[in-house]
Tab-separated table of C-alpha atoms in Angstrom:
chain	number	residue	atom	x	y	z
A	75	UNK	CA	33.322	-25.606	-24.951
A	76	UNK	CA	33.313	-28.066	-22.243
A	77	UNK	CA	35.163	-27.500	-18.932
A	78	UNK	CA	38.349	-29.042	-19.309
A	79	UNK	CA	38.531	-26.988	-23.209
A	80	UNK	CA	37.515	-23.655	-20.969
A	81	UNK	CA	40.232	-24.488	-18.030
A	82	UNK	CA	42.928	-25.004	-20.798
A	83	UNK	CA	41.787	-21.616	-22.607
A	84	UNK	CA	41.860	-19.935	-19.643
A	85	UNK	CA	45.413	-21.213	-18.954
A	86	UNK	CA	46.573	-19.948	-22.069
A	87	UNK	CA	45.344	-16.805	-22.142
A	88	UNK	CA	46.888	-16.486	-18.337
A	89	UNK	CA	49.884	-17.097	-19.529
A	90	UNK	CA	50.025	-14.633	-21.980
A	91	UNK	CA	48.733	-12.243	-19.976
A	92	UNK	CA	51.647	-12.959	-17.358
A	93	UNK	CA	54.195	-12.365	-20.402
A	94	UNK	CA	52.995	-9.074	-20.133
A	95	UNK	CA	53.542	-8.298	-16.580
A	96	UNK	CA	57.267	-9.896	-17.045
A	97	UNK	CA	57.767	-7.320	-19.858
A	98	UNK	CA	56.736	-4.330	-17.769
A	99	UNK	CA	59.665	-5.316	-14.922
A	100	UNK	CA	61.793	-3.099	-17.347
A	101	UNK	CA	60.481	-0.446	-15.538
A	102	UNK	CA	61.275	0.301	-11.715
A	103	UNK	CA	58.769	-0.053	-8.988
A	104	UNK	CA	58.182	3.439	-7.956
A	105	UNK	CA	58.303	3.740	-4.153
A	106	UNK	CA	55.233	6.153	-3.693
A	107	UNK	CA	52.948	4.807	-6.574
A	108	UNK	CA	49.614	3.144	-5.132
A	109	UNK	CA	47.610	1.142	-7.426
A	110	UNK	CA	43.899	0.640	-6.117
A	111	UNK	CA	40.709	-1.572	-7.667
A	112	UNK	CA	37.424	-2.428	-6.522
A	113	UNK	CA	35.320	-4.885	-7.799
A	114	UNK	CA	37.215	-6.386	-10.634
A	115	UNK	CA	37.349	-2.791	-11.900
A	116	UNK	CA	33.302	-2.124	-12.424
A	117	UNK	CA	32.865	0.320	-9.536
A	118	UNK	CA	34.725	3.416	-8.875
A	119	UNK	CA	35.493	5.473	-5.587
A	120	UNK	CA	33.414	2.965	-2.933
A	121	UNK	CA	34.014	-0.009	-0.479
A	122	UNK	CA	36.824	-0.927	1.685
A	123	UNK	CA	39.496	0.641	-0.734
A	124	UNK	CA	37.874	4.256	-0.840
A	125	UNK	CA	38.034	4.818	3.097
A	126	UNK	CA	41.366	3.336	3.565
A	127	UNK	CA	42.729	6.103	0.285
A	128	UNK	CA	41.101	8.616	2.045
A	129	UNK	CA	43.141	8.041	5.346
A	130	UNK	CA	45.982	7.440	2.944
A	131	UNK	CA	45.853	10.452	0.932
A	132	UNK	CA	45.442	12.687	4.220
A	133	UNK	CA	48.487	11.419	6.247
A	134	UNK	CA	50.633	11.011	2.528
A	135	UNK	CA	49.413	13.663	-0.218
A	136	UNK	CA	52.587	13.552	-1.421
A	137	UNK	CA	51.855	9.710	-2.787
A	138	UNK	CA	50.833	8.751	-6.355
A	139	UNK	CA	47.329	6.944	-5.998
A	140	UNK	CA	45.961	5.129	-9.354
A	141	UNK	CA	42.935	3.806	-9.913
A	142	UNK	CA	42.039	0.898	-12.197
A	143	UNK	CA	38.666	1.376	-13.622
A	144	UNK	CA	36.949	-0.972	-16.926
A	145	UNK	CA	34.867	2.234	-18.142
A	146	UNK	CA	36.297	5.876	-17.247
A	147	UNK	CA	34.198	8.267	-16.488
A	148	UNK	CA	33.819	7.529	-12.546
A	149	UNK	CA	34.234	10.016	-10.025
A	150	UNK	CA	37.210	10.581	-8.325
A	151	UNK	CA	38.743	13.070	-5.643
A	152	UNK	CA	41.525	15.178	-7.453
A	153	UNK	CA	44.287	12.845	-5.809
A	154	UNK	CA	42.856	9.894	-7.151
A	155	UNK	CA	44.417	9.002	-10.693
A	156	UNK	CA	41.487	7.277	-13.286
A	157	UNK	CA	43.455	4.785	-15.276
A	158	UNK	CA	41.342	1.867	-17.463
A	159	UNK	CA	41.682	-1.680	-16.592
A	160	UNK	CA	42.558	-2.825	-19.412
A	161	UNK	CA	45.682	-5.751	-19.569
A	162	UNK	CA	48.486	-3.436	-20.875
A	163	UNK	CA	47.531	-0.802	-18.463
A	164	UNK	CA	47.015	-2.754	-15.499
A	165	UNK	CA	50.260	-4.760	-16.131
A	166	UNK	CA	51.782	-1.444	-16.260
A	167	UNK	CA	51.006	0.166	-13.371
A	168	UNK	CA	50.815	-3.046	-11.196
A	169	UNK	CA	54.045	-3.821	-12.037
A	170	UNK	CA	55.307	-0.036	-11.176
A	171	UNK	CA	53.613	0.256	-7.768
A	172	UNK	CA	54.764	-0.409	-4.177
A	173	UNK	CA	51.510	-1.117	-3.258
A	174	UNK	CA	48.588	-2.840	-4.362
A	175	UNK	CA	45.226	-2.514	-2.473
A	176	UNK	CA	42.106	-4.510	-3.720
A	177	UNK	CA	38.639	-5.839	-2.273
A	178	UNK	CA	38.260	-8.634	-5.096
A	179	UNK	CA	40.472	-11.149	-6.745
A	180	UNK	CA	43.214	-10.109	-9.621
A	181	UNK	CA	42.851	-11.519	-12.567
A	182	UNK	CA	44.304	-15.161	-13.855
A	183	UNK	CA	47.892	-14.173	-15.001
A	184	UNK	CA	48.500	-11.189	-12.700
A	185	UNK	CA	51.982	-11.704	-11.232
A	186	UNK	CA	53.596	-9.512	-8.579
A	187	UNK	CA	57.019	-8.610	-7.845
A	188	UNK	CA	59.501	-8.820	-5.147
A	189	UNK	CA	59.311	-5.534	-3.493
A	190	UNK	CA	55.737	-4.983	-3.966
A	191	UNK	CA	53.071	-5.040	-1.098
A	192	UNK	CA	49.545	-6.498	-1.771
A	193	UNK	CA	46.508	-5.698	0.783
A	194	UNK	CA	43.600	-7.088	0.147
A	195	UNK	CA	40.653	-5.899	2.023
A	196	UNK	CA	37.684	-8.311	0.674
A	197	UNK	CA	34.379	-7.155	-0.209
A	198	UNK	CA	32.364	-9.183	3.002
A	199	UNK	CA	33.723	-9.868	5.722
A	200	UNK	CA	30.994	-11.237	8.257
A	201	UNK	CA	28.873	-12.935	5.828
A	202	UNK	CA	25.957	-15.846	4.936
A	203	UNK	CA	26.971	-17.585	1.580
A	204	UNK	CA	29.011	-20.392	1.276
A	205	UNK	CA	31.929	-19.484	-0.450
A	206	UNK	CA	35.689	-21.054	-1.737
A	207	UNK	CA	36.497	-24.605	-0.404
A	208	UNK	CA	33.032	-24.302	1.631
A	209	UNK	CA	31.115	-24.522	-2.036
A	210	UNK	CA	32.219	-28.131	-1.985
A	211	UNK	CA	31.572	-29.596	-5.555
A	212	UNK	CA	30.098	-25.422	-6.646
A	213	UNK	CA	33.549	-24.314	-6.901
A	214	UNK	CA	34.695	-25.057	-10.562
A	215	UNK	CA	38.277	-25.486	-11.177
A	216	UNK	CA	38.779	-22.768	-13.137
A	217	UNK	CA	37.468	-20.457	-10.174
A	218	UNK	CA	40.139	-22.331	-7.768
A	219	UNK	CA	42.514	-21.229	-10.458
A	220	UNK	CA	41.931	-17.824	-10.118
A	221	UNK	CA	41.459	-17.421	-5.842
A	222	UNK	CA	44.378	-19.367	-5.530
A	223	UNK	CA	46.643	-17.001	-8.011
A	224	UNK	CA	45.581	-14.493	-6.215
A	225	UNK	CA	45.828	-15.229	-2.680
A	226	UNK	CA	49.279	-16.919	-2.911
A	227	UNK	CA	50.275	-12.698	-3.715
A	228	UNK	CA	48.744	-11.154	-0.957
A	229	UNK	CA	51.061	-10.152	2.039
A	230	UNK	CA	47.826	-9.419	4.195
A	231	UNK	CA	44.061	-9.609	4.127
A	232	UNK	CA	41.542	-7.451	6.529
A	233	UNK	CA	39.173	-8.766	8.926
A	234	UNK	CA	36.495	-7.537	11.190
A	235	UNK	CA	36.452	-10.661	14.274
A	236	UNK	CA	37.607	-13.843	15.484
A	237	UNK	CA	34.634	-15.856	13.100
A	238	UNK	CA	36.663	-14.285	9.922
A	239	UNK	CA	40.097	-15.452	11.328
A	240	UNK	CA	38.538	-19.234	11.703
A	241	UNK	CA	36.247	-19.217	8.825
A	242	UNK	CA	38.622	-17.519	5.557
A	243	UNK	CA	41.216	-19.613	5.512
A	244	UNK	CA	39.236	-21.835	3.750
A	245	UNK	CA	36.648	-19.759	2.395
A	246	UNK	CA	39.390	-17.133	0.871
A	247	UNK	CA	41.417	-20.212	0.345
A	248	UNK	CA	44.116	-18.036	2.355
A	249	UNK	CA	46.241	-19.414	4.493
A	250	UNK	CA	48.247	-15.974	5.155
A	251	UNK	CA	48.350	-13.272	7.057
A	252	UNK	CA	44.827	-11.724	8.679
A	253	UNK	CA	45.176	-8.099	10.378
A	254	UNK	CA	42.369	-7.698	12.434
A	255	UNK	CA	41.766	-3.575	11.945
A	256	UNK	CA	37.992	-4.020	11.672
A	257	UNK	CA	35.979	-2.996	8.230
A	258	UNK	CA	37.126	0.439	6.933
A	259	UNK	CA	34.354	0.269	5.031
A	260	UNK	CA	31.690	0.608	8.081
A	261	UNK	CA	33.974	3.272	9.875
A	262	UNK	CA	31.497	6.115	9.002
A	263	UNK	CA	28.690	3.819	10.333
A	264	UNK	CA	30.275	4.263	13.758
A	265	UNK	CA	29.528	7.412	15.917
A	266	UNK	CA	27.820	10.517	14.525
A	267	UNK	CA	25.750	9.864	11.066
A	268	UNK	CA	23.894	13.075	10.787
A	269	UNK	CA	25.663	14.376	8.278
A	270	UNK	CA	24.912	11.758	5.562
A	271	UNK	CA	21.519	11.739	6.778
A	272	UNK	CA	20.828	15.383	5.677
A	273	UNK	CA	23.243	14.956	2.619
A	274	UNK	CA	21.025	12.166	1.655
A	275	UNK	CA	17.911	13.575	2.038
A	276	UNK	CA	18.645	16.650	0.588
A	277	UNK	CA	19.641	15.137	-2.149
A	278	UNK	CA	16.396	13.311	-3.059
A	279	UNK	CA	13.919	15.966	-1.828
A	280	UNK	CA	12.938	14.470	1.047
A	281	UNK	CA	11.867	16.499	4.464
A	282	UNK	CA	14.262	16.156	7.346
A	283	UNK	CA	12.562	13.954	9.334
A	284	UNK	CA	11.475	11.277	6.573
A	285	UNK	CA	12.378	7.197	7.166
A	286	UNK	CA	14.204	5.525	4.922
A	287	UNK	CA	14.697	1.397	4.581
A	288	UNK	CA	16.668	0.362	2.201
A	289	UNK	CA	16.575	-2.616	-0.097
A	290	UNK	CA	19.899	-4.548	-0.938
A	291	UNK	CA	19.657	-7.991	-2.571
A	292	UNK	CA	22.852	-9.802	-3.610
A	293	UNK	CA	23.258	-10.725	-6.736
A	294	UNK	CA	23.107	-14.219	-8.059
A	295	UNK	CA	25.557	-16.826	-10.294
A	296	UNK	CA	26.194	-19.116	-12.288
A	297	UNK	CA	28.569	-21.357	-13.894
A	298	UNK	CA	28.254	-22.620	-17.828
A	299	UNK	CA	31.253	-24.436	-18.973
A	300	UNK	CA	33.569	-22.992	-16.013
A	301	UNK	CA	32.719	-19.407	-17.106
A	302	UNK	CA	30.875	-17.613	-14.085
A	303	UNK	CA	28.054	-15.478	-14.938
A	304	UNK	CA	26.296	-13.062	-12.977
A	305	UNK	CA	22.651	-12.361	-13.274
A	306	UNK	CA	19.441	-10.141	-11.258
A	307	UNK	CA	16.988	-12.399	-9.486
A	308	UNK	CA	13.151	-10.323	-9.922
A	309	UNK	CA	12.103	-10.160	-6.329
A	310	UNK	CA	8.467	-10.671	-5.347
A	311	UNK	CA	8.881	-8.093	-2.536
A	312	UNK	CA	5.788	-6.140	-2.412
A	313	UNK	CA	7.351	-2.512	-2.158
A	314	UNK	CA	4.283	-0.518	-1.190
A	315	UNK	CA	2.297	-3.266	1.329
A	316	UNK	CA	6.249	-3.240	2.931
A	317	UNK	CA	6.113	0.622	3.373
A	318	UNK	CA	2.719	0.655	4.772
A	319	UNK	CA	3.960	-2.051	6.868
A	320	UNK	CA	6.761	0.107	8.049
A	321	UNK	CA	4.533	3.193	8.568
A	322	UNK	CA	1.716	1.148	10.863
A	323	UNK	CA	4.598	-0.135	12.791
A	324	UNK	CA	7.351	2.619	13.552
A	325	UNK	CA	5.551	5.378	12.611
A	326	UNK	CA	6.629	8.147	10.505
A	327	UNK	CA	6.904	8.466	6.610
A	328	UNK	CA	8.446	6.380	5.020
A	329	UNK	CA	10.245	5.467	1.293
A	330	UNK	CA	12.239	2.914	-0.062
A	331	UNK	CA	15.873	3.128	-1.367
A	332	UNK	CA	16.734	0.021	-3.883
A	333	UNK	CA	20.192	-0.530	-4.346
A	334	UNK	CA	21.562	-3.639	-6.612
A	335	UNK	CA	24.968	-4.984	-6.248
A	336	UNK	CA	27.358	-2.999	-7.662
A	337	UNK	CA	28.348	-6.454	-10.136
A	338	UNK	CA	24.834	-5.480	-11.732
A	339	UNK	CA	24.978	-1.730	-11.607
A	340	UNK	CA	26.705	-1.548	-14.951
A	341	UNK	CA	23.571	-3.321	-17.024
A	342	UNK	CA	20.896	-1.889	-14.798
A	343	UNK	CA	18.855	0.344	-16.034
A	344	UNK	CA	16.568	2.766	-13.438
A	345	UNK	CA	13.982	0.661	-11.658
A	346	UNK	CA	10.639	2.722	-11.437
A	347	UNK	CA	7.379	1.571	-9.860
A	348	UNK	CA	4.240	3.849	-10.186
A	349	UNK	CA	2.494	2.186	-7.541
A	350	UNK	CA	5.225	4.571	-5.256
A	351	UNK	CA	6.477	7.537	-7.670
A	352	UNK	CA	8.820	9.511	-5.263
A	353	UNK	CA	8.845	7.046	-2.427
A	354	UNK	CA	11.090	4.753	-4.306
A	355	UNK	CA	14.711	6.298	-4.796
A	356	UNK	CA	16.858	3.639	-7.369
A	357	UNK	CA	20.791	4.485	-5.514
A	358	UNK	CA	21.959	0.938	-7.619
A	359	UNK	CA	24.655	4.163	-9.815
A	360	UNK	CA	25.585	5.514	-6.569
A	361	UNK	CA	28.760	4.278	-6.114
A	362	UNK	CA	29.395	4.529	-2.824
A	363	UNK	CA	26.794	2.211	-0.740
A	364	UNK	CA	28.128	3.064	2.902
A	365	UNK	CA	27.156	6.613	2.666
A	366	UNK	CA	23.794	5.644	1.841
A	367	UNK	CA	23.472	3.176	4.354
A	368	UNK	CA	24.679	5.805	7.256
A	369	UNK	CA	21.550	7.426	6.036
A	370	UNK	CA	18.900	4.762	6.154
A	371	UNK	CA	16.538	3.309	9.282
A	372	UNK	CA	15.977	0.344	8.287
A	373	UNK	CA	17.403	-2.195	5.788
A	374	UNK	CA	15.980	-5.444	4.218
A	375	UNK	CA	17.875	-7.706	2.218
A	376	UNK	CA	18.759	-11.319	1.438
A	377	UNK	CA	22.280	-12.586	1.709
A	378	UNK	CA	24.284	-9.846	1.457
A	379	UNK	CA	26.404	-8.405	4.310
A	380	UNK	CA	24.882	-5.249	3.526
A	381	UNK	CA	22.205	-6.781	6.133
A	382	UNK	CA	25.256	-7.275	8.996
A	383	UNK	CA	26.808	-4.418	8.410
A	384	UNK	CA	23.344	-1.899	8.652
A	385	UNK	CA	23.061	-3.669	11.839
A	386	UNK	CA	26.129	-2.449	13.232
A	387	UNK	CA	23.832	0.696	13.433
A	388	UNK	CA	21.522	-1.105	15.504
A	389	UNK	CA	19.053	-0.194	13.417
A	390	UNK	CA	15.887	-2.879	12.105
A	391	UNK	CA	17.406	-5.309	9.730
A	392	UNK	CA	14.761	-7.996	8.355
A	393	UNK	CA	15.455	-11.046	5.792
A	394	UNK	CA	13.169	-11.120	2.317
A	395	UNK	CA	14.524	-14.348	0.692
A	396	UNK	CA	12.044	-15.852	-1.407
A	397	UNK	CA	14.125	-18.416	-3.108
A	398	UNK	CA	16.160	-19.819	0.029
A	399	UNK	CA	15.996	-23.296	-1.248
A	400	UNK	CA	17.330	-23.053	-4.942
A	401	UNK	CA	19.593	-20.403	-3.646
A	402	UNK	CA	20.859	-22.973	-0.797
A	403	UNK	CA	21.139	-25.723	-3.412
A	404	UNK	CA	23.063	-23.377	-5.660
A	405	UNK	CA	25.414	-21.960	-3.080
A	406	UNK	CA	26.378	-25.307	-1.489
A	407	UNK	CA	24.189	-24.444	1.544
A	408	UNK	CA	25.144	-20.794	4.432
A	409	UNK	CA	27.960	-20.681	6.384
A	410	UNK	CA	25.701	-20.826	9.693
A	411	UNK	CA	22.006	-21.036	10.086
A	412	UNK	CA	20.821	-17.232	9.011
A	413	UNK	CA	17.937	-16.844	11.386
A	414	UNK	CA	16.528	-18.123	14.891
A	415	UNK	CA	12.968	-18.301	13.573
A	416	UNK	CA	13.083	-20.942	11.762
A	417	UNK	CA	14.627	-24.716	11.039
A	418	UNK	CA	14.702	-24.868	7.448
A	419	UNK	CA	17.852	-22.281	6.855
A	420	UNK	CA	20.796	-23.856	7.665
A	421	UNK	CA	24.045	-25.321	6.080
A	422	UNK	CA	24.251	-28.751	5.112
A	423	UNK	CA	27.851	-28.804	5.730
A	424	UNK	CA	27.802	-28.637	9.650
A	425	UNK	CA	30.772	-29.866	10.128
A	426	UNK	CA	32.755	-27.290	8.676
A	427	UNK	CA	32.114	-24.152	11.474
A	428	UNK	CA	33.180	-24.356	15.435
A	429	UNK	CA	30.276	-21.176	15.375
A	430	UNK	CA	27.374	-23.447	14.358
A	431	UNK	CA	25.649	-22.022	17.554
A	432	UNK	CA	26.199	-18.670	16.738
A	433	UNK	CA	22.854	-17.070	14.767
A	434	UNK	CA	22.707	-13.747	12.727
A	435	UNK	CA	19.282	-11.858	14.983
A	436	UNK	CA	17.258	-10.925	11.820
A	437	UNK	CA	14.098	-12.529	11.254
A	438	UNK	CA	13.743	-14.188	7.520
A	439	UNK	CA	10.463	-14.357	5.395
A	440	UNK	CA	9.251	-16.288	2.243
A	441	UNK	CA	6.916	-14.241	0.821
A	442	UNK	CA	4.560	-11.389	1.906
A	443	UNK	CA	2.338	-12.610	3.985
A	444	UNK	CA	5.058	-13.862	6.334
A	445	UNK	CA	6.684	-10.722	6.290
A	446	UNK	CA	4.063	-8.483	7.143
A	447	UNK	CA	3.854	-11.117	10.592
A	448	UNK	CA	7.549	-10.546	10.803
A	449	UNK	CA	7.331	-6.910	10.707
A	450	UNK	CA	4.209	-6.475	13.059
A	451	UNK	CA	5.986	-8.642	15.400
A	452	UNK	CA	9.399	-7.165	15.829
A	453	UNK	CA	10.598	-6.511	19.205
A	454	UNK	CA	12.990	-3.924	19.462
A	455	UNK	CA	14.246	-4.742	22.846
A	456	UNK	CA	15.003	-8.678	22.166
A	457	UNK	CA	16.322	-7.367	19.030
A	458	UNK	CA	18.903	-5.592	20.690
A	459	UNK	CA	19.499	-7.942	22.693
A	460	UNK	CA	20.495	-10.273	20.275
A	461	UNK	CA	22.702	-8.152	17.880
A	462	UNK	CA	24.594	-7.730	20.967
A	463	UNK	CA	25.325	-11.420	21.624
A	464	UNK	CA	25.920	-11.935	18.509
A	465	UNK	CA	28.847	-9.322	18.453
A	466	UNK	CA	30.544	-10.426	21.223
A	467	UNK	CA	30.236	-14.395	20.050
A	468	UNK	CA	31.648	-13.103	16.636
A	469	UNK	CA	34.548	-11.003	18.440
A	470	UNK	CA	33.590	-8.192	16.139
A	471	UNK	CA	35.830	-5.320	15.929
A	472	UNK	CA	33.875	-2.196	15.347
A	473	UNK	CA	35.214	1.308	16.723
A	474	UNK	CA	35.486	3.221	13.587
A	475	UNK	CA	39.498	2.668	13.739
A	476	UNK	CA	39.982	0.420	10.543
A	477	UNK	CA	41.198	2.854	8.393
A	478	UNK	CA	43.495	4.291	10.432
A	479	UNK	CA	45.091	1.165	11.042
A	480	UNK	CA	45.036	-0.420	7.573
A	481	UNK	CA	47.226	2.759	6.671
A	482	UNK	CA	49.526	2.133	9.956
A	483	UNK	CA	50.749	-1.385	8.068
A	484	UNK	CA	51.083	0.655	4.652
A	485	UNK	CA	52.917	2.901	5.964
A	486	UNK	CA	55.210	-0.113	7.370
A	487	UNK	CA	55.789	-1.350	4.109
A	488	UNK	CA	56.410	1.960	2.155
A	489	UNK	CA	59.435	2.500	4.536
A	490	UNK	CA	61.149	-0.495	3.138
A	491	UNK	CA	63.211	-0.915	0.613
């Protein structure tokens, strides 16, 4: 079907789907009942949601937390309640709960209540990719449709720093309230790591004083008749020249941790490469990525804030992006030129960030070659350096605090009537 035929479907089907949201208001909201998701319902126990239930749970065990999942199975804590995703259940329990917490977008025919409190935490805060009204002409209709249903029901949306205040309005197409409590996600990334570091090692086998770098590419889209799709892009990263490349520089042992975005983990299978047997640990299942990533020291990715946030550890963060130029043309261009090493990566829409000036410190390579030069080259010292301008130009907020006051404004809200 063409666009306008898919917009109208879509419509429809919202509709309906609203009817059944209006038929579940026969039941009360129930003033301790929590209902929690995380990315449209593929992932379980992970992300911004997981570390703000945690704080949750321990200052309110006596509250009802539910958890919307597409496929049950995942692993919860004993609090945590596993309910499926599916429209009748989610219309039920939405429509029951004080409060809604989510790090995605509800979908097309959700409809809250009066009463009911919706916190939505996002899923990248500080990030690279273009994304809402900053797509321009990539933003179909039918996924303005959708944004905009959602964000005219949220009562407050989480940011890390002044750049998120002046660059989501229009990239969340939100034009509510921001509470700036920092990323609950990256609170265990602050302070004291050594605990996931053992956990994580143990885990795999690996002696205590083995390197890891991990590998996190974002995952790429699509649109075909206003119906997004999301598919892998095959890398051309050379995995074992990067490892040696990691052991001539820094020294040590070293092994590679892969980890897809969690929109892909469902259809991935295990990635194996004999070239590295036991040097190449595939944590795409794991669902939590932050507890990995207080493990790791070192991180290479693409676009994904999984590149900013690693940093926060001040740890080496490099940039592998080997199709920059469809993926700019794609995207609608970056947000703000990604690297200060070269020309060719930056937005084509310049006129739509006051932090033009402002560039993320990681170096970015094309292929191989290049990053081998990249890696050889880096400068710890002016590396530094430059994640620390670039936090204080950003106004980041980073203390390890976020969770504790996300739950402060819950806790506001579950008071009321």
């Amino acid at each position: 079907m063409n666009e306008k035929t898919y917009v109208l479907y879509r419509r429809i089907k919202a509709f309906g789907n609203s009817l059944c949201f209006y038929a579940c208001r026969i039941f009360p909201i129930k003033k301790n009942r929590v209902v929690v998701c995380s990315f449209e319902g593929r992932s379980g126990f992970n992300d911004n949601p997981k570390y703000i239930v945690k704080e949750l749970h321990e200052q309110h065990p006596e509250l009802e937390i539910i958890w919307l999942v597409n496929k049950t199975g995942k692993k919860f804590p004993d609090y945590v309640i596993e309910k499926s995703n599916s429209l009748l259940s989610r219309a039920y329990y939405l429509t029951t709960a004080k409060v809604w917490i989510d790090n995605y977008r509800k979908p097309y025919g959700t409809v809250k209540r009066k009463g009911q409190y919706y916190m939505n935490t996002t899923h990248g805060m500080i990030g690279f990719k273009c994304i809402g009204l900053w797509r321009g002409d990539g933003l179909s209709e039918m996924a303005y449709r959708v944004i905009k249903n959602d964000s005219d029901m949220i009562d407050d949306m989480l940011i890390d720093s002044e750049w998120c205040a002046e660059m989501c309005p229009d990239g969340m197409i939100y034009y509510g309230n921001y509470l700036r409590t920092g990323d609950p996600r990256v609170d265990i990334l602050h302070g004291d790591k050594s605990f996931y570091r053992e956990k994580f090692r143990k885990e795999h086998n690996l002696a205590p004083d083995t390197k890891i770098v991990l590998f996190a590419p974002t995952f790429r889209e699509g649109n075909k008749a206003g119906k997004r799709s999301v598919f892998e892009n095959q890398w051309t990263l050379d995995f074992e020249r990067l490892l040696k490349n990691f052991e001539k520089k820094f020294g040590g042992n070293w092994v590679l941790c892969l980890r897809l975005h969690p929109q892909l983990a469902e259809a991935a299978g295990e990635y194996k490469d004999e070239r590295l047997g036991n040097r190449l640990i595939d944590a795409t299942k794991v669902e939590d990525l932050y507890e990995i990533m207080a493990a790791v020291d070192a991180c290479v990715s693409d676009y994904s804030t999984t590149a900013i946030d690693t940093s926060l550890m001040h740890v080496p963060v490099f940039l592998y992006a080997d199709d920059i130029e469809s993926y700019l043309r794609d995207r609608g261009g970056m947000i703000w030129n990604i690297s200060a090493d070269t020309d060719a990566v930056v937005t084509n829409k310049k006129e739509m960030t006051p932090n033009l000036d402002v560039v993320l410190p990681f170096s970015i390579s094309k292929d191989n070659d290049e990053f081998e030069r990249k890696i050889m080259a880096f400068d710890e010292k002016e590396y530094l350096q430059k994640l620390e301008d670039f936090e204080k130009a950003v106004e980041l907020v980073f203390d390890g605090k976020a969770s504790k006051r996300a739950v402060e404004r819950i806790e506001e809200y579950l008071k009321r009537p």
